[in-house]
CSV table of C-alpha atoms in Angstrom, one decimal:
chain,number,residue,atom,x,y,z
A,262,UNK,CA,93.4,118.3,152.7
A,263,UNK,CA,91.3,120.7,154.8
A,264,UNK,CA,90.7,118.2,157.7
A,265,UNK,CA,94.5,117.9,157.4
A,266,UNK,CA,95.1,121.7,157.6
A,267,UNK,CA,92.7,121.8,160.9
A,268,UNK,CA,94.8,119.2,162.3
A,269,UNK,CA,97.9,121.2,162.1
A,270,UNK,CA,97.1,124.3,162.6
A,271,UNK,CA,95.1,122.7,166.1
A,272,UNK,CA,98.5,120.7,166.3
A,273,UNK,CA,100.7,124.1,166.2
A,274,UNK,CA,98.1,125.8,168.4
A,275,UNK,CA,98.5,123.0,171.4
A,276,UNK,CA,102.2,123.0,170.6
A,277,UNK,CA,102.8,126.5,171.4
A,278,UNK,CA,99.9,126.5,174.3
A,279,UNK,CA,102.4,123.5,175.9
A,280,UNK,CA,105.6,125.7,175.2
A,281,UNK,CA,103.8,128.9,176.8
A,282,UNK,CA,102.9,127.2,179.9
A,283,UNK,CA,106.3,125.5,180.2
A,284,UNK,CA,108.3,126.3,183.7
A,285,UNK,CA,111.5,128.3,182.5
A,286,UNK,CA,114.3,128.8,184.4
A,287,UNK,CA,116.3,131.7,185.1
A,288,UNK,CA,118.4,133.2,181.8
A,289,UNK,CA,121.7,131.3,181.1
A,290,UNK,CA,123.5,134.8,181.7
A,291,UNK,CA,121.9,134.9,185.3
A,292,UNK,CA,123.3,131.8,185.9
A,293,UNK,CA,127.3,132.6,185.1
A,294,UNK,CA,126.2,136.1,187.2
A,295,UNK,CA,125.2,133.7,190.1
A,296,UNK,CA,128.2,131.5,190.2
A,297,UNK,CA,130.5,134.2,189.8
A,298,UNK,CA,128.9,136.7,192.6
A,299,UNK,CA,130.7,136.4,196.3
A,300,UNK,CA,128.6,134.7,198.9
A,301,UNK,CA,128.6,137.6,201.3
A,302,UNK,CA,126.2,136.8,204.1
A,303,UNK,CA,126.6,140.3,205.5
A,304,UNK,CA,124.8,142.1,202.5
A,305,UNK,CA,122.4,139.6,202.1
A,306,UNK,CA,121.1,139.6,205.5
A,307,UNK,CA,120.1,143.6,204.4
A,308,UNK,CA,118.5,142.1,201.2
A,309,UNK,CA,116.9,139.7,203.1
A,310,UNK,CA,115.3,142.7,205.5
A,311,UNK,CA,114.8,144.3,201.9
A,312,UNK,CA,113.2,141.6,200.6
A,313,UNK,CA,110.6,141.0,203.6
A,314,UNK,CA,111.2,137.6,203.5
A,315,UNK,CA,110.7,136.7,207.2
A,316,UNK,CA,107.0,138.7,207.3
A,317,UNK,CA,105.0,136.2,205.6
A,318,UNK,CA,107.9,133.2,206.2
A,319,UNK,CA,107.7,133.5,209.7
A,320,UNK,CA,105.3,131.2,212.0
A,321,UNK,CA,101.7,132.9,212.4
A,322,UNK,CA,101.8,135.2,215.5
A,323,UNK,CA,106.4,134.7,216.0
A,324,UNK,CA,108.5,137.6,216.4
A,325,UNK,CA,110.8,138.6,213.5
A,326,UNK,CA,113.9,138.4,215.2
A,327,UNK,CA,117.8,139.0,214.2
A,328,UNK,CA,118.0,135.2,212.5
A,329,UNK,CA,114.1,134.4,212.5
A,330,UNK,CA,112.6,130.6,212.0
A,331,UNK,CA,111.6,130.6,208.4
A,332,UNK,CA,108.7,127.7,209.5
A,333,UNK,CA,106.0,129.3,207.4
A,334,UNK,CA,102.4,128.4,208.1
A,335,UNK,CA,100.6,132.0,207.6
A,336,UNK,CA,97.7,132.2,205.4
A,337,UNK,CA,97.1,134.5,202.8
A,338,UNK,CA,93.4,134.9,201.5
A,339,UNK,CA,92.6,136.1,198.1
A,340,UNK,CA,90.1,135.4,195.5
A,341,UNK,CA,91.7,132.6,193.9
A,342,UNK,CA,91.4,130.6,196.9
A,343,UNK,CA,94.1,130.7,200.2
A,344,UNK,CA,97.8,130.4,200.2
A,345,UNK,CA,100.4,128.8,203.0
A,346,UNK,CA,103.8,130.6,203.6
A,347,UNK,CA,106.0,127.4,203.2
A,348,UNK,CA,108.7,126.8,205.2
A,349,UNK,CA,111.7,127.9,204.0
A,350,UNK,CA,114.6,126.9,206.3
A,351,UNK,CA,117.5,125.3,205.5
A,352,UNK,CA,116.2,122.0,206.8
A,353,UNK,CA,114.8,119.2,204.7
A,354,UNK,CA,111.4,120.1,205.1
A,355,UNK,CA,112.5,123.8,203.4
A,356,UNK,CA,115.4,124.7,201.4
A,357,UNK,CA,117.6,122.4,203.2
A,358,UNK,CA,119.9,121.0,200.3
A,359,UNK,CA,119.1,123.7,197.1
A,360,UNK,CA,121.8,124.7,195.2
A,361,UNK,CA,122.1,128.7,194.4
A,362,UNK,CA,120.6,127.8,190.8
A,363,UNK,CA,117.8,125.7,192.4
A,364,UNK,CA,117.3,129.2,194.7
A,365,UNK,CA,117.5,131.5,192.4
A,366,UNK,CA,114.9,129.6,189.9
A,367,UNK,CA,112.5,129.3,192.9
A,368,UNK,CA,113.3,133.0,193.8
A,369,UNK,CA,113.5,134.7,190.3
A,370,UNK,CA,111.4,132.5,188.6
A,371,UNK,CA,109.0,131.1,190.4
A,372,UNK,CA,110.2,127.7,189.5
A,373,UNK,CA,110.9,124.9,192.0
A,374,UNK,CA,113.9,122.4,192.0
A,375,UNK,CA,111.4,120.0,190.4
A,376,UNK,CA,110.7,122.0,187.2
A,377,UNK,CA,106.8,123.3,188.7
A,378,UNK,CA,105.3,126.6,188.5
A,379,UNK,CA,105.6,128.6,192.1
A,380,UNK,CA,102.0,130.6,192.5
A,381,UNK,CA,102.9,134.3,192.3
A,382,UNK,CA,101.3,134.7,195.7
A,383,UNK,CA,105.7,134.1,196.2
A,384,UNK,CA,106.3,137.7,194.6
A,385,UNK,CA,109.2,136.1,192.1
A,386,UNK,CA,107.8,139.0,189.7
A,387,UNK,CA,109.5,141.4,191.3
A,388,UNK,CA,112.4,139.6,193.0
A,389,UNK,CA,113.1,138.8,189.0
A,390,UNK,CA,114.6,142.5,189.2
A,391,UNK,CA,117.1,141.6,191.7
A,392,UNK,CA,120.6,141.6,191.1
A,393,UNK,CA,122.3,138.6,191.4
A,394,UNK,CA,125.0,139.8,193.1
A,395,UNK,CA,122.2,139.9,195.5
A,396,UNK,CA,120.0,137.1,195.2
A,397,UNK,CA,123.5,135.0,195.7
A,398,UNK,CA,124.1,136.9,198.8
A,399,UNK,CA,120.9,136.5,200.1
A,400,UNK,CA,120.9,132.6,199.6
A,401,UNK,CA,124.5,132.9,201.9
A,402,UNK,CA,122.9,134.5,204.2
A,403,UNK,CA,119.3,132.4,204.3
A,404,UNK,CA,121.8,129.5,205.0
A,405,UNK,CA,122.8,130.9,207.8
A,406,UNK,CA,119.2,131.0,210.2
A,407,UNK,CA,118.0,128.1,211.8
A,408,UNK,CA,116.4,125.1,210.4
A,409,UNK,CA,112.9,123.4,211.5
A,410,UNK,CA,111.2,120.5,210.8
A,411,UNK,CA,107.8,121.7,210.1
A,412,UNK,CA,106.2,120.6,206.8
A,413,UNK,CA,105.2,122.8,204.5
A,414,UNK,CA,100.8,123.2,204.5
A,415,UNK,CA,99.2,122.6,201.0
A,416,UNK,CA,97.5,125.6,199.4
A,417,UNK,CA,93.5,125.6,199.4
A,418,UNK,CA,92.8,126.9,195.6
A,419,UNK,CA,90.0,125.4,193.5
A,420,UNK,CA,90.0,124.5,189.6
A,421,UNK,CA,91.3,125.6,187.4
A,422,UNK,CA,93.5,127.3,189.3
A,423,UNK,CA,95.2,124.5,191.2
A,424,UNK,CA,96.7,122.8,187.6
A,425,UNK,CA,100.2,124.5,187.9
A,426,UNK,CA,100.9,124.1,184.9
A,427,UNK,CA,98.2,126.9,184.1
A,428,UNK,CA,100.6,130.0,185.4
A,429,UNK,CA,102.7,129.4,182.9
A,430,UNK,CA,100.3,131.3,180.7
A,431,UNK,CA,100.0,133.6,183.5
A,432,UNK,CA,103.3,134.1,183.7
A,433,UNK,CA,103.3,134.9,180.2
A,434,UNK,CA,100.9,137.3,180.4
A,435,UNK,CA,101.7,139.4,183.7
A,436,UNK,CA,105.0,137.6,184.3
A,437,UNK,CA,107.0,141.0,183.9
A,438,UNK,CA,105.3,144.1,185.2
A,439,UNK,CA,107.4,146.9,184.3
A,440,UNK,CA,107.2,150.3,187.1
A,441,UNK,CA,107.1,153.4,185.7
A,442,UNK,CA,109.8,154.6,183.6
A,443,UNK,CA,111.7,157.7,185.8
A,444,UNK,CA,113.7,159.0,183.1
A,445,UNK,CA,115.2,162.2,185.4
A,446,UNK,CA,116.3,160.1,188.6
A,447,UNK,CA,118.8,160.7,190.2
A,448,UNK,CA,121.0,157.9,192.7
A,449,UNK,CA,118.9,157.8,195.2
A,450,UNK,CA,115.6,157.8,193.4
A,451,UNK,CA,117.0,154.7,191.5
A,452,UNK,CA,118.1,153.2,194.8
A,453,UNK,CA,114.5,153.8,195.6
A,454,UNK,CA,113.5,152.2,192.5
A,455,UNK,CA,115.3,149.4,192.8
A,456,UNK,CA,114.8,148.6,196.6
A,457,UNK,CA,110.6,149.4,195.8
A,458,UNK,CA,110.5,147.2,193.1
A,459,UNK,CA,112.9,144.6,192.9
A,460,UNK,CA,113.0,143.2,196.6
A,461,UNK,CA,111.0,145.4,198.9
A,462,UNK,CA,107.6,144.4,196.5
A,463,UNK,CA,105.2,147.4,197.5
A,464,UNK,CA,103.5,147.1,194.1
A,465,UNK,CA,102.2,143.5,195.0
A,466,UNK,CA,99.6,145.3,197.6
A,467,UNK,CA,99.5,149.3,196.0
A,468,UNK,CA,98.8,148.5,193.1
A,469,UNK,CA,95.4,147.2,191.8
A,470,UNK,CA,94.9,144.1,189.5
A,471,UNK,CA,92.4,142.3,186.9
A,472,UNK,CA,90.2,140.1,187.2
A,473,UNK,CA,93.3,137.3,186.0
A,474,UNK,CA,95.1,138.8,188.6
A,475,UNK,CA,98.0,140.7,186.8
A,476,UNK,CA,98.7,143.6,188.0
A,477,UNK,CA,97.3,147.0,186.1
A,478,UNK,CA,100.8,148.6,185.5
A,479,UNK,CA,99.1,152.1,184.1
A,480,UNK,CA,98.2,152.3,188.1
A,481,UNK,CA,101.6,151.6,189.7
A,482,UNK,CA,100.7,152.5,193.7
A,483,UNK,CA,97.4,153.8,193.0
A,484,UNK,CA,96.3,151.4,195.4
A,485,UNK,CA,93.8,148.4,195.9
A,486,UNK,CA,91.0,146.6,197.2
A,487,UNK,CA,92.6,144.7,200.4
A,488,UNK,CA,92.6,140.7,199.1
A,489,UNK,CA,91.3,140.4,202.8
A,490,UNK,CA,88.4,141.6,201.7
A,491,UNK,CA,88.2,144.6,204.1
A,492,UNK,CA,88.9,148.4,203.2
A,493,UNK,CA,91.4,149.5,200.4
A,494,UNK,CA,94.7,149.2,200.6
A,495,UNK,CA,96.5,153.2,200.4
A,496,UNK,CA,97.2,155.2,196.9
A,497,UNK,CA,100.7,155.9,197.8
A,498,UNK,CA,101.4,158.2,194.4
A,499,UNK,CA,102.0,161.9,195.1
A,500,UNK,CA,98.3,162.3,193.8
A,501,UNK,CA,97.1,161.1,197.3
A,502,UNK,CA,100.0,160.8,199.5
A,503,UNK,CA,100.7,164.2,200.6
A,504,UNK,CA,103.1,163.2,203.8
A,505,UNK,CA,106.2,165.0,203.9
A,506,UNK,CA,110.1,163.9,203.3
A,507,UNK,CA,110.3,163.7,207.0
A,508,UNK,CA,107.1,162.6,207.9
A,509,UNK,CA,107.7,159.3,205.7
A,510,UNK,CA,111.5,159.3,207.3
A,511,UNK,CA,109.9,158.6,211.2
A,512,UNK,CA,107.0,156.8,209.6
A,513,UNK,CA,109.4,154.3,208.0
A,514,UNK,CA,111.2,154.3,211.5
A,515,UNK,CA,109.0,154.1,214.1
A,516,UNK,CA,106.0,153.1,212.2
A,517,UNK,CA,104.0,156.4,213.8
A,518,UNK,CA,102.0,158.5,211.1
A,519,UNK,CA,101.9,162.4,210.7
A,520,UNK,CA,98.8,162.0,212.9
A,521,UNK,CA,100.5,159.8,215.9
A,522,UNK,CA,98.5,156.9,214.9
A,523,UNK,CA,100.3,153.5,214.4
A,524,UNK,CA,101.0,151.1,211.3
A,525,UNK,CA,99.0,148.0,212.1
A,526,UNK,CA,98.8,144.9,209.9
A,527,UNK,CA,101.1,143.9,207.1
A,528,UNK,CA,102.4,147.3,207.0
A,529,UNK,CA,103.8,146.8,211.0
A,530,UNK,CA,106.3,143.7,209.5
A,531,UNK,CA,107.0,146.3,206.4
A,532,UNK,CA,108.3,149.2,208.6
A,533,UNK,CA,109.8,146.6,211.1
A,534,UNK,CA,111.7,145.9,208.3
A,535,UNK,CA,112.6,149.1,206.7
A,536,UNK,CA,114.1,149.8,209.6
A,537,UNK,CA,116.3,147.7,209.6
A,538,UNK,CA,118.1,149.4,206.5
A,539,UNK,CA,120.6,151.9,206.6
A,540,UNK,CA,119.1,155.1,206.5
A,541,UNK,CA,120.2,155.9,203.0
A,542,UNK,CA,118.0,153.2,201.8
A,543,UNK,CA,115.0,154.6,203.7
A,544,UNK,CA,115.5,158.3,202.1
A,545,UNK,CA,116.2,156.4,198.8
A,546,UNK,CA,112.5,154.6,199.1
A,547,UNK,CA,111.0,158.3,200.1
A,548,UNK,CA,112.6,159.5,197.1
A,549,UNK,CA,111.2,157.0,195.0
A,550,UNK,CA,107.7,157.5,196.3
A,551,UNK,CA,107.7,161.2,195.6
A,552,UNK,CA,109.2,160.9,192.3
A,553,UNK,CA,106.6,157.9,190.5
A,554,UNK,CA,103.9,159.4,188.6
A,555,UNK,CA,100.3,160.6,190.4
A,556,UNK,CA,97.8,158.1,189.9
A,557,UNK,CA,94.3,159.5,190.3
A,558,UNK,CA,92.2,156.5,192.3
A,559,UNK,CA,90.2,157.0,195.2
B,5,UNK,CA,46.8,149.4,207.5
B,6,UNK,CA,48.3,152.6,206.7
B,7,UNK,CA,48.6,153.5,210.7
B,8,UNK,CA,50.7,150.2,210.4
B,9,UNK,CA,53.1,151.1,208.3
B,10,UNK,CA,53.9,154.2,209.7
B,11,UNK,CA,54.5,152.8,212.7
B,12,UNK,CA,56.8,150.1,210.9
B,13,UNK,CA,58.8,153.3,209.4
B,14,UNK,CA,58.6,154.7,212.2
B,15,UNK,CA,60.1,152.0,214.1
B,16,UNK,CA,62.5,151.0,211.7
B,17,UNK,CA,63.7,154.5,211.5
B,18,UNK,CA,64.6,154.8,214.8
B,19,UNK,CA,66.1,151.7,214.9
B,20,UNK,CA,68.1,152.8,212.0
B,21,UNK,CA,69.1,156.3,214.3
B,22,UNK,CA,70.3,154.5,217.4
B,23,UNK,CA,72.4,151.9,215.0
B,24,UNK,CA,73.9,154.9,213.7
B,25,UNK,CA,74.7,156.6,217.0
B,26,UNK,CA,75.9,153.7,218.5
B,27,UNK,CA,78.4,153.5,215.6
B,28,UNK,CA,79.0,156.7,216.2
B,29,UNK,CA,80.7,155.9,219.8
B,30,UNK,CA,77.8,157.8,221.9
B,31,UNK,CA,76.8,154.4,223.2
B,32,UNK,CA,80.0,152.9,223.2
B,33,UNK,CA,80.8,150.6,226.5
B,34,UNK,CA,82.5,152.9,229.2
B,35,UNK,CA,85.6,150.8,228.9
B,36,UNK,CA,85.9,150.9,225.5
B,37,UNK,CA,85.2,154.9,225.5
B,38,UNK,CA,88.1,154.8,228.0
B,39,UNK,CA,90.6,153.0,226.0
B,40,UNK,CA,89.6,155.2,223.2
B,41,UNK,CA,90.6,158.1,225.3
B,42,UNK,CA,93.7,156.3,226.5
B,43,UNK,CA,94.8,156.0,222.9
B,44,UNK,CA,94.2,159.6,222.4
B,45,UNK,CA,96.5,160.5,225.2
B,46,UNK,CA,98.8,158.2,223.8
B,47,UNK,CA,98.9,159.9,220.8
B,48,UNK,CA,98.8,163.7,221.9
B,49,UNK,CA,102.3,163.1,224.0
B,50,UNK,CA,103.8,160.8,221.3
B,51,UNK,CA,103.0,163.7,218.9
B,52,UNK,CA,104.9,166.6,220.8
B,53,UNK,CA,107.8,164.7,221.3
B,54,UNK,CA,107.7,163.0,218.2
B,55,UNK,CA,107.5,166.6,215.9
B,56,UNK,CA,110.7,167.3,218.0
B,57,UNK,CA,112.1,164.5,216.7
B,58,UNK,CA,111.0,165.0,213.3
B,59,UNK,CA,112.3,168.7,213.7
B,60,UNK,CA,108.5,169.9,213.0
B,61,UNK,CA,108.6,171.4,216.3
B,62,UNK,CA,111.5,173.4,218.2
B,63,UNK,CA,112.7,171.6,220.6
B,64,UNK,CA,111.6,172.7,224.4
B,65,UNK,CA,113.3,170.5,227.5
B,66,UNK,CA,110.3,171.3,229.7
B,67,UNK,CA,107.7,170.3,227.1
B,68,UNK,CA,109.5,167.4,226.4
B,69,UNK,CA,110.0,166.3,230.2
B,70,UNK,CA,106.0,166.7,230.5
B,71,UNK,CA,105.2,165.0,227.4
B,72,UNK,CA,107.8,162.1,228.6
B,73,UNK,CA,106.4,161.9,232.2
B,74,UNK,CA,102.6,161.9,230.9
B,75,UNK,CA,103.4,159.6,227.8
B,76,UNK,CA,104.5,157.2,231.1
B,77,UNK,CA,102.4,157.7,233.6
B,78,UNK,CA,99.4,156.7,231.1
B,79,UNK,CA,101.4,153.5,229.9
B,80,UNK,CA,101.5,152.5,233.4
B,81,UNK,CA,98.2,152.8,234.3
B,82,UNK,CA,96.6,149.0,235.2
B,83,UNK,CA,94.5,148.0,231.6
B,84,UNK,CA,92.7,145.0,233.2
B,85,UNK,CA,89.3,146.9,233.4
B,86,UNK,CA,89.5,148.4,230.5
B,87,UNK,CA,88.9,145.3,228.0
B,88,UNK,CA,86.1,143.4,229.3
B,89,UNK,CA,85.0,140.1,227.4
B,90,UNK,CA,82.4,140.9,224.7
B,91,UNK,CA,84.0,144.3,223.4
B,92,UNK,CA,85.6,143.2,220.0
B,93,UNK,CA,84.9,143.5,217.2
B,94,UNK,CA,82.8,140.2,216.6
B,95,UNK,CA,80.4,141.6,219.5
B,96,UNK,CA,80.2,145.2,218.9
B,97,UNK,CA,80.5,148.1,216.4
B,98,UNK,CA,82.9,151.2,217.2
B,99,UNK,CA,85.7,149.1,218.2
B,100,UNK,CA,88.7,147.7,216.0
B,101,UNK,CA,89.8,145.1,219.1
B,102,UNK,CA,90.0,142.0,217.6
B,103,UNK,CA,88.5,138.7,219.3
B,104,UNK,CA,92.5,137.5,219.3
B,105,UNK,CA,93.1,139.7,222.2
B,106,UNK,CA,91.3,137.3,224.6
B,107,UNK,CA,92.4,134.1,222.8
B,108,UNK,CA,96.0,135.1,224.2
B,109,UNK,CA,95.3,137.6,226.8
B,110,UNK,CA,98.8,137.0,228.3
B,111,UNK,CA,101.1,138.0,225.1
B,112,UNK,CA,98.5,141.0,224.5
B,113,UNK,CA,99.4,142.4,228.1
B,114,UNK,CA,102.9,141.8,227.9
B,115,UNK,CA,102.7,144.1,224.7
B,116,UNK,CA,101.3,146.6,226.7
B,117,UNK,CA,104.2,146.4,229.3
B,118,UNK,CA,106.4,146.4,226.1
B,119,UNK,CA,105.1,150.4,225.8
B,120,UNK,CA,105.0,151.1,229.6
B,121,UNK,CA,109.1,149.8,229.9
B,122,UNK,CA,110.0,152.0,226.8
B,123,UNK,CA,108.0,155.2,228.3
B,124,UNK,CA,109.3,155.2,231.8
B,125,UNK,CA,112.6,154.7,230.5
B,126,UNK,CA,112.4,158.0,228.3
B,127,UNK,CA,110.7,159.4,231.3
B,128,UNK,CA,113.6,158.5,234.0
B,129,UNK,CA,116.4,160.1,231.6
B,130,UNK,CA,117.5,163.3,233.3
B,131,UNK,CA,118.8,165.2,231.2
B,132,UNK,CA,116.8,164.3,228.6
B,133,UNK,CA,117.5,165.9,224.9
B,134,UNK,CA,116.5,165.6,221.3
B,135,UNK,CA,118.9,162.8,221.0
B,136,UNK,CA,117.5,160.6,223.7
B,137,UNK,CA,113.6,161.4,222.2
B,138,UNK,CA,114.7,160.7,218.6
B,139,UNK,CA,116.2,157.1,219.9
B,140,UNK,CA,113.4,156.8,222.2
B,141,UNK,CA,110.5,157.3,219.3
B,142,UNK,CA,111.5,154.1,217.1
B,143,UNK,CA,110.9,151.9,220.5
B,144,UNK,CA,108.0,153.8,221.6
B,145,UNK,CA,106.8,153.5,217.8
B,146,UNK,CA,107.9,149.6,217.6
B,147,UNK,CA,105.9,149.2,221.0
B,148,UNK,CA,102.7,150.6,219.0
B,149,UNK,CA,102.7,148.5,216.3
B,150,UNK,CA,103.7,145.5,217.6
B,151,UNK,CA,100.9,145.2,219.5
B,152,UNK,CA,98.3,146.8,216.5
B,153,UNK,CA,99.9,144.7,213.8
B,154,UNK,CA,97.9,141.4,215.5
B,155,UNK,CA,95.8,142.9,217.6
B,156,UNK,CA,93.6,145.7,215.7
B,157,UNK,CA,91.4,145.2,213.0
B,158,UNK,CA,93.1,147.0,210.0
B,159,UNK,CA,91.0,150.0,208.5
């Protein structure tokens, strides 16, 4: 009787260990949302500049231009081991054939067409917040830059974390990091919000995370050890980022700080692409920035 | 045996004083105290015109036209001396050039031409105004960090 009660109850435990760790799509509602949202190109070329796609898509060392070659290549170190861009034109080699659902899964969800776990290197967390009014404008418009036949270069992590199957109970756990709740915003500081977290992903690099690495929501933009291993990466709360409304304006513009010194690194590609955005997004991100809550870290 | 350790102390000390001041940019290479220096100008002119911009700072033609004219005539100045093999970061402290610069020493110049077109330009406009500086900083700006963003060692 006993031995029979360990069995199930080990039986129940590995049952809902399998179900945890199980890829799931998007939401059935997202779905009808997709089908139904226009494929306008046009806006989703300003999601797509939103979303930073082309920074780490692009070949190492190419220019983002106008309609850049998704070929993907750049590597990404961190301490789970290093991760390859894939390419992600519309070729065979990339995203050459995917249905909107098959995009959005992969985008959204971090799910590919065949049902695996994407790592969350790909920041699907937050791209989960994106409409789908503009996730189906973005895939119109992803259609639309040229194809390449490079293939896509494995990632080099070590056990355990290279059994996919084992960020499904990742997922589970960090899988939705909520921002900070800004119950007095106003439009344009839930523009900001919106643009922040659900495409333009600064929380992926600001904020700091565990030793799992899920992000530590209590510290949203309280910045983080660089995963290159060098330096930290900036507290951008109002507890240490004391730039002004129009200093962050020209910084997210010409990429020049208060001091006349210049973005370098990652955060070059970021302000190459913020400004690209009207300027009512840009004011809308400031806004954001000076309304989310102080975080005191170093 | 004491005298000995002293001496090691000693030594090590000012070993420890030089490493220091070396990091400190006293002993820094001449060239790369120069580009230093460049950078600085770089930054003094792109900061007047660029608080115009910003509307930190009233606007003034003739400061702006010096500004302009200086911001170019130190973009045009010939670099090849001024990054000798063996001044990055791998081979020296005080320096955030990274050892990429020489592995594609071609692209890394034209970057710098990239800032010397976009400053003469702003520079040749005669009747220069805060319209023309406030399109001119997001090139001059672009220029900047499209050559940091590979080429510098982030902080």
């Amino acid at each position: 009787m006993l031995k029979r009660t360990i069995a199930a109850v080990a039986l129940l435990g590995a049952g809902v260990a399998w179900w945890i760790t199980a890829p799931k799509p998007i939401a059935h509602a997202t779905e009808t949302a997709l089908m139904t949202a226009p494929a306008d190109a046009e806006a989703g070329e300003q999601v797509f500049w939103a979303a930073g796609c082309a920074s780490c898509h692009v070949a190492p060392g190419a220019e983002e231009t106008d309609a850049p070659s998704l070929a993907g290549g750049q590597a990404f170190a961190s301490e789970f081991g290093t991760f390859y861009a894939p390419n992600i034109t519309p070729a065979p080699e990339g995203i050459g054939g995917w249905t909107l659902i098959e995009f959005a899964n992969a985008v959204m969800a971090g799910v590919s067409p065949e049902g695996a776990h994407y790592y969350p290197a790909f920041p699907y967390t937050a791209y989960a917040k994106a409409t789908p009014e503009d996730i189906a404008a973005l895939y119109a418009f992803m259609q639309t830059l040229p194809a390449d036949a490079t293939a896509s270069k494995p990632h080099d992590v070590g056990f355990p974390f290279n059994i996919r199957r084992s960020l499904g109970g990742w997922k589970f756990m960090f899988g939705t990091p909520d921002g900070p709740k800004l119950p007095s915003a106003n439009d344009s500081v839930q523009r900001g919000q919106y643009l922040s977290e659900a495409l333009a992903h600064c929380t992926e690099c600001h904020t700091s995370r565990n030793a799992l690495g899920g992000l530590d929501t209590s510290k949203w933009l309280g910045g983080a050890p660089n995963p290159n291993g060098k330096g930290r990466i900036p507290n951008i709360t109002p507890a240490k980022l004391d730039w002004s409304e129009r200093d962050l304006m020209a910084y997210f513009t010409t990429g020049l700080t208060p001091d006349y010194d210049s973005a370098g690194g990652h955060m070059a590609s970021v302000v190459q692409n913020l400004a690209r955005l009207p300027e009512k997004d840009r004011k809308a991100i400031v806004d954001y920035l000076k309304a989310v809550p102080p975080v005191a870290e170093p | 045996m004491k005298l000995t350790r002293v001496l090691a102390t000693a030594g090590l000390a000012a070993g420890l004083i030089s490493t220091m001041a070396f990091a400190d940019g006293h002993n820094l290479p001449a060239e790369v105290k120069a580009r230093n220096g460049l950078m600085a100008n770089y930054s003094l002119y792109l900061g007047i015109l660029g608080d115009m911009a910003k509307g930190e700072r009233e606007y003034n033609e003739d400061l702006a036209l010096t500004a302009a004219k200086n911001l170019a005539a130190f973009a045009a100045t010939d670099q090849s001396l001024l990054w000798p093999e063996g001044t990055d970061t791998m081979s020296i402290d005080g320096t955030r050039a990274l050892p990429k610069i020489w592995e594609d020493r071609a692209d890394f110049d034209a970057k710098a031409d990239d800032l010397d077109k976009a400053a003469s330009a702003m520079a040749q406009v005669t009747d220069i105004d805060l319209e023309a500086i406030q399109v001119s900083m997001k090139d001059l700006g672009g220029a900047c960090s499209a050559c940091h963003k590979p080429y510098r060692e982030p902080e």
